[in-house]
Every structure is written in C-alpha cells, then in structure tokens.
Amino acid sequence: METSTSTLENQADEVSHVEATLSKQRPTLPGKQPTRAADKTGKAPPSRGRLRLSANWWRSLQCVGMSLHFLAYPRPPNPDFVRSIPSTLSSRKGNFALHFYVPDGYEKTARWPVVVNFHGGGFTIGNGTDDARFARFVLEKAHAIFVSVDYRLAPEYPFPTAVEDGADALLYIIKNAEDLRVDPKRIATSGFSAGGNIAITAPLRLSQLRKTRAVPGHRVVALATWYPITDYTLTREQRRLTAIRPEECLSPALTDLFDASYLYPPDLNLADPYLSPSKASDELLREGIPDKVLFYTCEWDMLLHEGEELSQRLKGPPISKNVRYTMIRGVAHGWDKGPNPMKTPRKSEMFGFANTKDLEAVGDSQAIEASRLQRPTAPVIHGKPKYKLAGLPRLDYNIMHYKTKLFIVTGLLLFEGSIAPVLLYYALTYGTTLREGIIFAIITSLFGFISGFEFALRSWRLILKEDTYRPLGEKRWRFDFTHQSLGLIYTIMTAILIGGSIPHPPVVRLLAIPMPLFFIHIGLQGSIMGWMAERRAPTLVRVSSIPRGEPTPPFVLPLIEDVVAVDGDGKKAYRQRLMERWRVSRRFRAMIKGLNWFWGVGSLAFGIGLMVVVWTTPEVIAYGVGWGAPLVFIGVWTFVTVVWTRRGLHFEKLGWTSELDAREAKLGSRDADLSLREGSLRDEQVVGATDPPIQARENVEKPVDTRV
C-alpha cells in the first residue's frame, strides 16, 4: 500500500500539465494574502440561514450512511463514557463533548497514553462517534485511550471554532490527566479529512498558547492524519484539476457547502496557518508539529497533491520531522467511511488501520509501568467542587447526552398514553356524530403503536446472540425484570381496552382504568420490594442482574438498570458499573431506597385515588381524568426525582470524600479506598440495611472490568 516519493513521481506524466498550471496560480508568502473576496464568481454567497438548512439536510443523510457503516461486522465499539466541557478559547462560547474509549485494564492504577481524534465532514457534518472503528484498532494495537472530539460545526460555528475546540480538548485532557488516568507526556493527535486538518493545527495552536499562558507539562509525541485538507488558498476547481479521477471526488454541491459554511466572514485570510497549515512558517511547524508524523493520502483524492507537498515539507530541512508518508492506491476520499457493510470491513481490514502499530511507541508498556499512580479523583469541570472519589465506581452515564432521543421517545409515549386518548375522545364525541363504539374502536386501535414498537425493540435487543444488553449472568431468552413486569401489565391494559370496546354501548369507566391500574401495579411492586429489601428477604426470582436467593433490591434499582442498559443504550457495561456502585456505597443505596418509597407509595396512592375518581364521577369526566391526570403526576414526580438524585449524588460524593480523607490520614492513601469500600458495606450491615452478598476482600481488590 505504501508508496515512496519516487513512486508518486512516476505518475507525473498523467498530471504534469495540470501541476504546471497550478504552480503558476499558487499564491506565495509573504505579501498580500488571498481572501474569499478575491475568489468571487459573480454569484452572491448563500445566506447563513440557507447554509444551516443545507447543512442539517446533509447531516441527516450522513447519519443514515453512518448507521449502515456501523452495521458492518465486526461492529465498532460504543464510547465508554462522555465528558461535556466548556469552550475557553473561542469567542463563541458553549460546550462540546469528548467521547472516551478506554482499553482493557483502564480501572487499574496505570497512566495511559491517549490518542485525541477529530472526525471529518468538511467542518460541517459528522459527529464524534464516526471514527469508532478506528478507535477499536487503537485500543487493540496501540493500547491507548482514544478520545474523539465532537467539535462544534459550521455554519453555526465557522473558522476558527473547530481549531479552538481542538486545542481546548487537548488542554482539558492535559489539565485533568490525573483524573482521566492519562499520561500527558504521551499524547498523539489523529484525524480524517477536516479532522486531519485539526489534528495538525490544534497542536500548532497549543504551542502558541504556551507562550502566553501557563500550560501544565505535556508532550504531543505523534500525529496521524488521513487525507487532510491543508491549503485553502487553492480553489476546489484547482484541486479537481490535479485529481487523477475527478469523477471519484466529492460533489461540488457538498464541497461548496463545506467552504461557504466554514470560511466566514468573506474577507477571511485563507493563508492563516490555523486554516492552511501548508502556509505556516517553518518556525511554527517546527515548534508545533510533533517529531513523529504519519501522513496518509488517497490516490483518487483531489487533496492528494497538497497532502504530499506538506508531508515532504515537514520531512525536509529546516523542519526535519520523522514523517512516514503513505498513499493508499485505488481509493477515493473518505473510502473508509463507506456505508456498504459488505465492502467496508474488507477495505478496513485490508488497510486494517494496521498502521496504528506506528502508534505503539506512544503506548510503550514499559512507560505504562513506569507511570503508575493512585486511583484518580473525579475531574473538576467548570467550577464544580473537586471530589476525592478513589474507590467509588463511576456510573459514567449522562442522560443529557441522549437528550434528543429522550425528548422524542418520552414525548411520543406521553402522547400515546395520555394526550391522544383525551384529545380523540372529546374531539370525536363533541365534534362528530360517530357513535361511542366507533370512537373507542379508533382510540383503542391507536394504543400500542409507540409503546409496542419500543417494547419490540427492547425485546430484540435482549435476545440478540451477542450478550450486549442482557442482565449479568442471564440466559438469552429470559429477558430482564423490567421487561417481564411491564409486559404483564401491558397485556392486561390491552385486554381491558379491547374488552371494554366490544359491548354496545362501550363500558366507558372500564376503558378509563388502564392507567390507574398501571400505577397500582408499579406502586405495589415498589412497596412490596421495598419492604422485602428492608427485611433482607431473598428474591423469589432473578431480578435482572441479581440472582434468585440473594437479598431483594428496591424496585427502582432494576428499573434504572434495565431502562438505561437497554433503552438508554448503556448496555452491559452500565449494568456492571451500577451493581458495583450499589455494592460499595451506602449513601447510594440510601438514595435508591428513598426514591423507591417515593415512587412506590406515591404511585400506589395515586392509582387508588384515581381509580376511585373514575368509578364515582360522571363518565364524561371519568374518562378524561383517568387518562389525563397521570400526565400531571409523572411531571411532578419526575421533577422531584431529578432534584432528589442530583442532591443525593452530590452529598454521596462529599461524604465519600470526607471519609476518604479521614482514612488516608489513618491508613495512608494506598489502603484508604479499599478500607472505605469494605467499611461502607460493613457499616450498612450493622444497622440492618439491605446489601447484596459481599465479595471477600481478595475479590474486592480486583478492579471491576467495565467493558462489555
């Protein structure tokens, strides 16, 4: 696959006349620098609003393509956890996400090298999980933490926001190296296409920051860039002239959108070194670019020429970097992101990203052993208090990272289970002449569309051959506790709706009780399991990840475990982390128990009260109250739960920190966290509270593997 400079020169006869034309048109430094205003074509530039609409359209298409890409086997991993960090360098303030993929053994006490990656998409489309397949190769071959930066996109955030977000990501990792288990002396950057540009320019920006502000000690030791765009002083037309196969290049509609979105305002200096690293001075490149550079281009790409030119410049004097240049033959720009699940794996394995072995120096095992440290504390993010959480398992799940899915699914379920029945009943009753039987037939036929689809989806996930979503130790066809519990009440509710609609006239009060019955069901389970948990009664059946015969947990615990793991895509790793947190933290157990009584007693009282209202008020009122009141109850109880959980987790961490400080003063930092874990369990047992069977000390010392 590799090609030397001499190999590339053998192709000069194919493009020599084009390159000669290009060399005359290429701007030179120093002197007046080119701007977008100098490249006018007579057409008015598109408005920013129109660019946003186009960008969102292409983002939707790209999501579909990447969904197909991820179907290819072996499937790429999911991030182990996500951090949302604030922008500090950009004038356009806001937050962006860092997706962390961690290798096996991450919970141990070693410092790990880190590869900070930037996705492609012309600075306009794409997201931080696009390079998950590359992350898998980095984890397996380089044995390093892989951090994918979900930098903010144009046209909402034009140049230089992406570069500043890239530098901010590096700064965050450096400043929180101890908390993240990162070795700041072994950092590498990588990126694809536009991300390849950031992989080059972010270290340049960081090198200049060191001259104006204090930056903790660090070292960027390597850079890997795939088919990057490096020279914006060239127009797209000039680039296409140098392409060996122009028909394989990205369409003008797409590249014009990228350029118009990112290159703003119109008088932008296109030779800015953070935009066009090919135009950076030798001094800046020598100071900012790491010594080891891995440079990859594509034979059929319009960016081939400028990529080869920059790689040769970095390799030669006076910059003199250790550059390994590779041109991949027979492929076009973005070939590794193809949506065809039958071809992508073959190509990926052919290239194999086998060149990630070049990053193995970053993950030298001897360096890892030489960098051992204590368990890290939680990171300090945007002024939050710093907790000392050594020994406290992290849940590493932020529901706000799934806020779009949460909003859509929750909204549809509430619409189906509360809003739609009330709207249809009163609208069809008072706005049409349909008889009651037809009205309720229409309402009943709509019930279950959303919830049924969601139920079928989680059923499919739980019976997949891969043990990805199932409870710990559970067999393939057993489902989880929440699925069994909700499946029972869902069947009863459906039977009531069908049975109440059949008579003529329909039994309106009977048709109004499914939701009260649902809350009675939830309340009874919460209350009974809460009572059993307080008495340390053994479970009669398996409760998700808790085997039969072990102490019964509060109903809320398996509910959280199952919903987050399956519906929230936390998968088996979240189940493991939640069970470990439940075992070692008595404050966490107390919070879960309190929430269980809050929902159990509250749901039971609400369900019984609602049932009384349904059977004692006029039918026309009973139906509306039976289906509409639950919406108010859920809203109030959810709000209280969010506040309760945030405060509970805050006080849990503060308590853990104070106890850890006390034990460190007595035992030393080495044994304090283990003593605190054991003490938390022992203290909880003394007061007679519930706790699953506790592992012996030698088992507690083993780190919990959070990877699926």
XYZ file of C-alpha atoms in Angstrom:
708
model
C 0.000 0.000 0.000
C 2.850 2.333 0.703
C 4.420 4.446 -1.928
C 7.562 6.485 -1.831
C 8.096 9.896 -3.338
C 9.703 8.320 -6.365
C 6.602 6.190 -6.918
C 4.421 9.253 -6.910
C 6.753 10.973 -9.330
C 6.160 8.160 -11.816
C 2.612 9.447 -12.162
C 3.807 12.922 -13.132
C 3.214 12.280 -16.818
C -0.515 11.972 -16.050
C -0.851 15.291 -14.299
C 2.238 17.299 -15.227
C 0.400 19.822 -17.399
C -2.143 20.330 -14.618
C 0.522 20.836 -11.952
C 2.331 23.327 -14.126
C -0.837 25.380 -14.398
C -1.432 25.058 -10.683
C 2.067 26.199 -9.722
C 1.539 29.481 -11.593
C -1.718 30.121 -9.774
C -0.497 29.206 -6.279
C -0.138 32.281 -4.033
C 3.166 32.974 -2.356
C 4.231 34.228 1.044
C 4.925 36.864 2.213
C 2.775 39.502 0.636
C -0.920 40.198 0.348
C -2.767 37.093 1.430
C -5.725 35.717 -0.518
C -9.255 36.014 0.819
C -12.624 34.673 -0.252
C -13.389 38.106 -1.656
C -10.625 37.530 -4.166
C -12.326 34.397 -5.471
C -15.641 35.910 -6.491
C -17.516 34.100 -9.233
C -20.211 36.667 -9.739
C -22.715 34.747 -7.633
C -23.922 36.126 -4.338
C -22.799 33.919 -1.412
C -25.617 31.879 0.130
C -27.169 33.256 3.297
C -26.190 31.741 6.641
C -29.778 30.591 7.155
C -29.777 28.722 3.860
C -26.430 27.164 4.741
C -27.851 25.934 8.035
C -30.772 24.275 6.268
C -28.451 22.603 3.769
C -26.064 21.513 6.494
C -28.874 19.926 8.512
C -30.096 18.090 5.420
C -26.637 16.661 4.734
C -26.194 15.802 8.407
C -29.374 13.726 8.260
C -28.137 11.877 5.181
C -24.762 11.356 6.790
C -26.415 9.834 9.870
C -28.189 7.302 7.647
C -24.928 6.452 5.878
C -23.023 6.017 9.137
C -25.820 3.834 10.522
C -25.247 1.454 7.617
C -21.490 1.754 8.128
C -21.857 0.653 11.735
C -23.775 -2.465 10.667
C -20.582 -3.904 9.210
C -19.092 -6.754 11.191
C -17.248 -6.580 13.496
C -19.308 -3.705 14.816
C -17.410 -0.751 16.224
C -17.450 -0.114 19.972
C -19.530 2.480 21.780
C -17.876 5.170 23.926
C -17.218 4.027 27.483
C -18.098 7.477 28.800
C -18.601 11.032 27.563
C -17.443 14.345 29.011
C -19.068 17.681 28.145
C -16.553 20.512 28.510
C -16.850 24.288 28.099
C -15.084 26.265 25.413
C -12.436 28.612 26.828
C -10.500 29.755 23.754
C -13.280 30.565 21.306
C -15.203 33.824 21.334
C -18.279 31.688 20.552
C -18.904 30.228 23.992
C -20.579 26.897 24.501
C -19.928 23.251 25.335
C -18.800 20.302 23.261
C -18.371 16.608 24.011
C -15.381 14.292 24.314
C -16.122 10.600 23.648
C -13.788 8.316 25.625
C -12.958 4.777 24.501
C -10.777 3.026 27.072
C -8.659 -0.161 26.806
C -8.944 -3.245 28.970
C -7.437 -2.645 32.371
C -8.373 1.027 32.445
C -9.559 0.669 36.041
C -6.045 -0.258 37.125
C -3.652 2.318 38.505
C -1.540 2.945 35.393
C -1.212 6.141 33.413
C -2.294 5.570 29.815
C -1.214 7.168 26.552
C -4.005 8.943 24.713
C -4.902 9.415 21.047
C -7.050 12.542 20.567
C -9.045 12.154 17.363
C -11.013 14.608 15.206
C -13.724 13.363 12.837
C -14.139 14.510 9.255
C -17.022 16.129 7.411
C -15.741 19.396 5.986
C -16.146 21.086 9.399
C -19.904 20.989 8.657
C -21.228 17.437 9.170
C -20.226 14.414 11.203
C -20.019 13.635 14.917
C -17.657 12.258 17.500
C -18.574 8.584 17.032
C -17.852 8.443 13.282
C -14.350 7.040 13.835
C -15.399 4.330 16.302
C -13.983 1.648 14.006
C -10.594 3.352 14.114
C -10.975 3.559 17.906
C -11.175 -0.233 18.045
C -7.838 -0.584 16.271
C -6.210 1.992 18.535
C -7.440 0.169 21.645
C -6.227 -3.191 20.354
C -2.903 -2.202 18.766
C -1.733 0.991 20.428
C -3.172 0.118 23.871
C -4.082 3.741 24.393
C -7.136 5.710 25.472
C -8.989 7.005 22.414
C -10.717 10.380 22.795
C -12.906 11.537 19.912
C -13.651 15.257 19.928
C -17.183 16.265 18.931
C -16.130 19.791 17.986
C -18.753 22.373 17.043
C -19.672 22.576 13.371
C -20.116 25.267 10.736
C -22.057 27.200 9.566
C -23.202 27.804 13.145
C -19.560 27.878 14.273
C -17.231 28.909 11.419
C -13.428 29.166 11.491
C -11.575 29.158 13.859
C -14.036 27.482 16.272
C -13.112 23.907 15.293
C -9.391 24.537 15.815
C -10.011 26.277 19.138
C -12.231 23.410 20.286
C -9.426 21.029 19.330
C -6.909 22.989 21.401
C -9.439 23.192 24.249
C -9.804 19.398 24.172
C -6.038 18.972 24.470
C -5.905 21.485 27.321
C -8.717 19.716 29.179
C -7.005 16.319 28.880
C -3.665 17.779 29.993
C -5.126 19.633 32.987
C -7.207 16.617 34.083
C -4.590 13.994 33.233
C -4.539 12.515 36.729
C -8.310 12.263 36.948
C -8.569 10.685 33.498
C -5.619 8.293 34.047
C -3.785 9.913 31.120
C -0.035 10.309 30.727
C 0.358 13.918 29.460
C 3.827 13.084 28.147
C 2.385 10.603 25.637
C -0.303 12.362 23.631
C -0.992 11.768 19.946
C -3.458 13.532 17.667
C -5.252 11.971 14.724
C -7.948 12.957 12.285
C -9.662 12.297 8.986
C -10.225 14.884 6.238
C -11.252 18.097 8.030
C -10.327 16.338 11.264
C -6.892 15.712 9.784
C -6.569 19.465 9.414
C -7.420 19.921 13.114
C -5.001 17.140 14.086
C -2.278 19.347 12.590
C -3.486 22.815 13.578
C -4.603 22.071 17.172
C -1.007 21.248 18.260
C 0.127 24.432 16.467
C -2.432 26.436 18.445
C -1.358 24.733 21.656
C 2.314 25.535 21.027
C 1.445 29.222 20.700
C -0.688 29.151 23.852
C 2.349 28.103 25.857
C 3.900 31.493 25.082
C 1.027 33.456 26.643
C -0.326 31.258 29.443
C 0.787 28.574 31.856
C 0.081 25.119 30.415
C 0.853 22.034 32.563
C 3.720 19.858 31.400
C 2.840 17.725 28.403
C 4.183 16.361 25.159
C 2.460 15.624 21.869
C 4.650 12.802 20.597
C 2.882 11.751 17.401
C 0.433 12.927 14.757
C -1.561 10.743 12.375
C -3.548 12.472 9.657
C -5.675 10.849 6.949
C -6.360 12.644 3.660
C -6.354 16.129 5.294
C -7.172 19.436 3.663
C -4.107 21.616 4.211
C -4.219 24.551 1.763
C -7.331 26.707 1.456
C -5.563 29.148 -0.837
C -6.378 26.654 -3.593
C -9.869 26.667 -5.050
C -11.847 23.485 -5.470
C -11.544 23.823 -9.247
C -7.756 23.898 -8.977
C -7.790 20.828 -6.785
C -10.018 18.896 -9.165
C -7.575 19.620 -11.985
C -4.916 17.663 -10.087
C -7.180 14.680 -9.329
C -6.350 11.514 -11.266
C -10.036 10.519 -11.286
C -12.161 13.670 -10.845
C -15.370 11.638 -11.009
C -14.387 9.989 -7.714
C -14.091 13.329 -5.907
C -16.734 14.782 -3.623
C -19.520 16.572 -5.478
C -19.289 20.373 -5.954
C -22.593 20.777 -4.082
C -21.024 19.250 -0.992
C -17.615 20.941 -1.170
C -19.218 24.338 -1.872
C -21.375 23.883 1.227
C -18.313 22.994 3.304
C -16.308 26.007 2.154
C -19.136 28.544 2.371
C -20.008 27.310 5.868
C -16.523 27.229 7.377
C -14.768 30.091 5.547
C -16.542 33.034 7.112
C -16.512 36.050 7.013
C -15.874 36.561 3.271
C -12.680 38.553 3.858
C -11.108 35.697 5.813
C -7.351 35.276 5.310
C -7.095 31.891 3.581
C -3.367 31.675 4.320
C -3.946 31.719 8.083
C -1.684 28.939 9.461
C -4.537 27.537 11.584
C -6.650 27.246 8.435
C -3.972 26.326 5.860
C -1.100 24.642 7.710
C 0.751 24.365 4.393
C 1.161 28.155 4.611
C 2.501 28.158 8.171
C 6.052 29.348 8.738
C 8.876 26.869 9.181
C 9.364 28.080 12.737
C 5.721 27.456 13.688
C 5.704 23.986 12.114
C 8.992 23.072 13.757
C 7.745 24.143 17.204
C 4.182 22.856 16.996
C 4.316 19.614 14.987
C 5.414 16.521 16.962
C 8.527 14.651 15.886
C 6.659 11.595 14.566
C 4.171 12.227 11.747
C 2.065 9.586 9.987
C 0.624 11.046 6.782
C -1.919 9.191 4.627
C -3.449 10.283 1.328
C -5.744 8.675 -1.261
C -4.762 8.078 -4.875
C -8.062 9.362 -6.318
C -8.444 12.315 -3.953
C -8.350 15.971 -5.002
C -6.340 16.616 -1.812
C -3.538 14.226 -2.820
C -1.225 16.910 -4.215
C -1.340 19.300 -1.234
C -1.032 16.429 1.232
C 2.061 15.082 -0.467
C 3.531 18.584 -0.652
C 3.086 19.259 3.093
C 4.442 15.844 4.071
C 7.607 16.452 2.054
C 7.993 19.908 3.558
C 7.704 18.511 7.099
C 10.256 15.826 6.286
C 12.874 18.107 4.771
C 15.064 20.776 6.362
C 14.731 23.044 8.257
C 11.680 21.340 9.853
C 13.118 17.801 9.683
C 10.344 15.736 11.227
C 10.212 11.946 11.163
C 7.484 11.603 8.532
C 6.092 8.331 7.260
C 4.075 9.082 4.128
C 1.671 6.547 2.622
C -0.546 6.902 -0.438
C -3.332 4.328 -0.473
C -3.866 3.162 -4.035
C -7.220 2.721 -5.696
C -9.359 4.588 -3.180
C -11.133 7.944 -3.045
C -11.566 10.492 -0.280
C -13.397 9.024 2.715
C -13.181 5.457 1.428
C -13.070 4.054 4.980
C -16.478 5.555 5.860
C -18.407 3.866 3.075
C -21.927 2.807 4.062
C -21.766 -0.566 2.259
C -21.498 -3.113 5.084
C -20.245 -5.792 2.692
C -17.263 -3.830 1.418
C -16.249 -1.553 4.235
C -14.903 -4.305 6.544
C -12.865 -5.802 3.716
C -11.262 -2.475 2.891
C -10.751 -1.595 6.525
C -9.071 -4.906 7.213
C -7.046 -4.610 4.005
C -5.665 -1.300 5.231
C -6.535 -2.667 8.658
C -5.622 0.609 10.101
C -2.732 -1.734 10.643
C -0.642 1.353 10.604
C -1.871 2.006 14.125
C 1.117 -0.130 15.030
C 3.065 3.042 14.271
C 1.435 4.465 17.399
C 2.652 1.594 19.563
C 5.582 3.719 20.654
C 3.060 6.017 22.262
C 1.685 3.078 24.231
C 5.008 1.538 25.254
C 4.235 -0.951 28.027
C 7.418 -0.093 29.910
C 6.357 3.541 30.007
C 2.975 2.471 31.352
C 4.553 0.519 34.192
C 6.813 3.468 34.973
C 3.809 5.790 35.304
C 1.801 4.012 37.963
C -0.220 6.242 40.269
C -3.038 6.157 42.755
C -6.636 5.879 41.709
C -7.644 9.240 40.279
C -10.176 11.678 41.626
C -13.165 12.963 39.699
C -12.403 15.767 37.230
C -13.059 19.407 38.036
C -15.412 20.706 35.344
C -16.462 24.333 35.030
C -16.135 25.341 38.663
C -17.723 22.261 40.238
C -16.217 21.166 43.585
C -13.440 18.639 43.347
C -14.401 15.340 44.940
C -11.983 12.652 46.012
C -13.640 9.513 44.679
C -10.873 6.919 44.870
C -12.545 3.522 45.168
C -16.027 4.759 44.247
C -17.123 3.133 40.957
C -18.292 5.650 38.388
C -21.594 5.241 36.590
C -20.213 7.160 33.570
C -23.627 7.801 32.036
C -25.053 11.256 31.362
C -28.654 11.172 30.231
C -28.340 14.658 28.682
C -26.038 13.252 26.029
C -29.128 11.423 24.749
C -31.499 14.354 25.211
C -32.800 14.277 21.628
C -33.772 10.617 21.816
C -35.093 11.114 25.336
C -37.271 14.037 24.260
C -38.683 12.253 21.203
C -39.373 8.860 22.810
C -40.754 10.290 26.058
C -42.916 12.765 24.172
C -44.364 10.063 21.927
C -45.073 7.736 24.863
C -46.813 10.501 26.801
C -48.793 11.439 23.707
C -49.904 7.843 23.221
C -50.624 7.118 26.883
C -52.278 10.359 27.967
C -52.721 13.149 25.445
C -54.067 11.258 22.412
C -56.877 9.352 24.208
C -58.182 12.553 25.840
C -57.974 14.638 22.644
C -59.604 11.962 20.483
C -62.352 11.186 22.978
C -63.593 14.743 23.420
C -62.929 15.815 19.814
C -64.789 12.851 18.311
C -67.563 12.920 20.935
C -68.428 16.608 20.616
C -67.175 17.300 17.106
C -68.659 14.394 15.185
C -71.806 12.259 15.080
C -69.932 8.944 15.414
C -71.406 6.512 17.902
C -69.373 5.639 21.000
C -68.422 2.170 19.755
C -66.643 3.593 16.713
C -64.976 6.338 18.772
C -63.462 3.865 21.213
C -62.538 1.498 18.389
C -60.472 4.321 16.872
C -58.816 5.166 20.213
C -58.093 1.519 21.035
C -56.609 0.846 17.605
C -54.027 3.616 18.155
C -52.981 2.379 21.580
C -49.702 0.485 21.449
C -48.176 1.902 18.277
C -45.318 3.674 20.076
C -45.113 1.577 23.233
C -45.476 -1.600 21.191
C -42.639 -0.596 18.896
C -40.422 0.320 21.861
C -41.323 -2.967 23.549
C -40.490 -4.924 20.403
C -37.186 -3.084 20.012
C -36.028 -3.865 23.548
C -37.206 -7.480 23.064
C -34.977 -7.736 20.012
C -32.008 -6.260 21.842
C -32.401 -8.662 24.750
C -32.484 -11.785 22.542
C -29.572 -10.846 20.312
C -26.952 -13.552 20.084
C -24.296 -11.164 21.362
C -24.544 -10.757 25.141
C -24.656 -6.971 24.905
C -27.854 -5.809 26.587
C -28.863 -8.731 28.806
C -28.548 -8.709 32.613
C -25.324 -10.059 34.114
C -25.398 -13.859 34.080
C -28.810 -14.071 32.409
C -29.651 -16.503 29.624
C -30.648 -15.419 26.145
C -34.427 -15.947 26.238
C -35.183 -14.782 29.792
C -35.424 -11.019 29.141
C -34.905 -8.714 32.145
C -37.051 -7.981 35.199
C -38.482 -4.703 33.866
C -39.442 -6.366 30.582
C -41.301 -9.140 32.384
C -43.042 -6.756 34.790
C -44.138 -4.229 32.181
C -45.052 -6.984 29.740
C -47.588 -8.334 32.216
C -49.348 -5.017 32.890
C -49.152 -4.033 29.217
C -51.026 -7.232 28.286
C -53.680 -6.589 30.941
C -54.176 -2.977 29.806
C -54.567 -4.053 26.174
C -57.105 -6.738 27.123
C -59.157 -4.190 29.096
C -59.232 -1.762 26.173
C -60.343 -4.448 23.743
C -62.882 -5.969 26.115
C -64.376 -2.606 27.121
C -64.821 -1.542 23.493
C -66.752 -4.631 22.380
C -70.140 -4.137 24.193
C -72.748 -1.763 22.802
C -72.585 0.789 24.278
C -68.924 0.517 25.421
C -68.140 0.428 29.142
C -66.610 3.903 29.468
C -65.492 3.552 33.084
C -63.751 0.275 32.298
C -61.975 1.960 29.385
C -60.762 4.703 31.769
C -58.954 2.417 34.253
C -55.837 1.160 32.327
C -53.609 3.995 33.579
C -54.829 3.860 37.219
C -54.252 0.109 37.070
C -50.738 0.703 35.723
C -49.841 2.958 38.656
C -51.318 0.493 41.168
C -49.170 -2.221 39.595
C -45.997 -0.093 39.820
C -46.858 1.058 43.339
C -47.478 -2.468 44.613
C -44.196 -3.725 43.185
C -42.282 -0.783 44.616
C -43.852 -1.120 48.056
C -43.535 -4.909 48.296
C -39.937 -4.984 47.048
C -39.068 -2.041 49.294
C -40.444 -3.910 52.311
C -38.544 -7.079 51.324
C -35.365 -5.049 50.867
C -35.648 -3.603 54.370
C -36.076 -7.116 55.802
C -33.232 -8.511 53.675
C -35.630 -11.112 52.315
C -34.212 -13.258 49.498
C -35.558 -12.830 45.993
C -38.003 -15.464 44.810
C -36.949 -14.978 41.191
C -33.987 -13.441 39.386
C -34.241 -9.643 39.442
C -32.268 -8.584 36.358
C -28.565 -8.858 37.387
C -29.357 -10.067 40.938
C -29.721 -13.875 41.041
C -32.529 -15.702 42.781
C -31.941 -16.175 46.510
C -29.922 -13.017 47.056
C -31.311 -10.093 49.089
C -34.149 -8.342 47.292
C -33.272 -4.911 45.885
C -35.705 -1.964 45.785
C -37.825 -1.997 42.628
C -36.228 1.241 41.425
C -32.763 -0.370 41.140
C -33.601 -2.978 38.435
C -35.843 -0.403 36.759
C -32.902 2.027 36.409
C -30.556 -0.772 35.406
C -32.809 -2.177 32.681
C -34.044 1.099 31.202
C -30.575 2.670 30.967
C -28.851 -0.507 29.768
C -31.396 -1.409 27.060
C -33.458 1.656 26.161
C -30.705 4.165 27.004
C -28.010 2.113 25.220
C -25.820 1.857 28.325
C -25.509 -1.878 27.628
C -23.904 -4.469 29.870
C -21.112 -2.130 30.943
C -23.620 0.113 32.698
C -25.167 -2.869 34.491
C -21.720 -3.782 35.832
C -20.955 -0.251 36.994
C -24.365 0.176 38.639
C -24.113 -3.124 40.533
C -20.638 -2.227 41.782
C -21.807 1.226 42.886
C -24.761 -0.376 44.687
C -22.415 -2.763 46.490
C -19.854 -0.278 47.783
C -21.731 2.985 48.506
C -24.185 3.060 51.420
C -25.275 6.628 50.530
C -26.118 5.489 47.014
C -28.174 2.633 48.457
C -29.975 5.038 50.766
C -30.816 7.322 47.841
C -32.184 4.411 45.766
C -34.287 3.195 48.686
C -35.711 6.663 49.232
C -36.613 7.008 45.568
C -38.200 3.564 45.654
C -40.541 4.520 48.525
C -41.254 7.863 46.859
C -42.381 6.216 43.624
C -43.849 3.064 45.200
C -46.086 4.675 47.822
C -46.804 7.678 45.587
C -47.853 5.542 42.604
C -49.969 3.254 44.751
C -51.803 6.137 46.446
C -52.256 7.979 43.154
C -53.506 4.861 41.341
C -56.034 4.009 44.054
C -57.259 7.607 44.280
C -57.595 7.833 40.525
C -59.491 4.557 40.439
C -61.971 5.931 42.994
C -62.470 9.104 40.930
C -63.097 7.078 37.764
C -65.837 4.980 39.377
C -67.556 7.843 41.244
C -67.683 10.702 38.734
C -69.771 11.069 35.560
C -68.431 9.026 32.662
C -67.605 12.052 30.524
C -65.364 13.384 33.311
C -64.041 9.992 34.440
C -62.517 9.182 31.068
C -60.627 12.472 30.815
C -59.352 12.263 34.393
C -58.361 8.604 34.041
C -56.129 9.301 31.040
C -55.134 12.938 31.646
C -54.240 13.066 35.350
C -51.249 10.677 35.003
C -49.509 13.297 32.850
C -49.522 15.736 35.784
C -48.398 13.075 38.254
C -45.489 11.970 36.062
C -44.361 15.567 35.534
C -44.324 16.401 39.259
C -42.725 13.120 40.370
C -40.080 13.327 37.637
C -39.117 16.873 38.606
C -38.760 15.889 42.268
C -36.749 12.811 41.253
C -34.273 14.861 39.221
C -33.690 17.288 42.110
C -33.503 14.445 44.628
C -30.988 12.480 42.515
C -28.704 15.436 41.896
C -28.599 16.325 45.577
C -28.190 12.684 46.554
C -25.214 12.140 44.261
C -23.673 15.418 45.417
C -23.892 14.502 49.108
C -22.736 10.956 48.344
C -19.546 12.314 46.794
C -18.991 14.830 49.575
C -19.445 12.105 52.185
C -17.138 9.741 50.351
C -14.508 12.491 50.090
C -14.607 13.344 53.795
C -14.423 9.687 54.828
C -11.576 9.039 52.412
C -9.614 11.980 53.836
C -10.064 10.632 57.348
C -8.982 7.132 56.374
C -5.998 8.417 54.387
C -4.781 10.216 57.497
C -5.063 6.976 59.452
C -4.094 4.271 56.936
C -2.318 6.097 54.132
C -3.597 6.673 50.607
C -2.715 3.200 49.388
C -5.255 1.312 51.515
C -7.779 4.070 52.252
C -10.094 3.429 49.307
C -10.214 -0.342 49.919
C -10.894 0.246 53.614
C -13.665 2.694 52.747
C -15.312 0.240 50.335
C -15.291 -2.508 52.971
C -16.295 -0.132 55.749
C -19.260 1.176 53.752
C -20.578 -2.348 53.350
C -19.859 -3.354 56.940
C -21.467 -0.228 58.417
C -24.573 -0.787 56.315
C -24.896 -4.346 57.576
C -24.529 -3.280 61.196
C -27.651 -1.113 61.017
C -29.541 -3.931 59.328
C -29.945 -2.388 55.873
C -30.053 -4.325 52.671
C -26.999 -5.210 50.682
C -26.250 -7.926 48.130
C -23.737 -10.601 49.210
C -20.351 -9.031 49.630
C -17.298 -10.438 47.983
C -14.351 -11.428 50.118
C -11.505 -8.962 50.487
C -9.379 -10.636 47.861
C -12.202 -10.247 45.333
C -12.845 -6.605 46.237
C -9.238 -5.830 45.441
C -9.787 -6.861 41.849
C -10.753 -3.916 39.622
C -14.176 -4.061 38.043
C -13.983 -4.574 34.310
C -16.482 -2.111 32.830
C -16.045 -3.200 29.242
C -18.513 -5.483 27.507
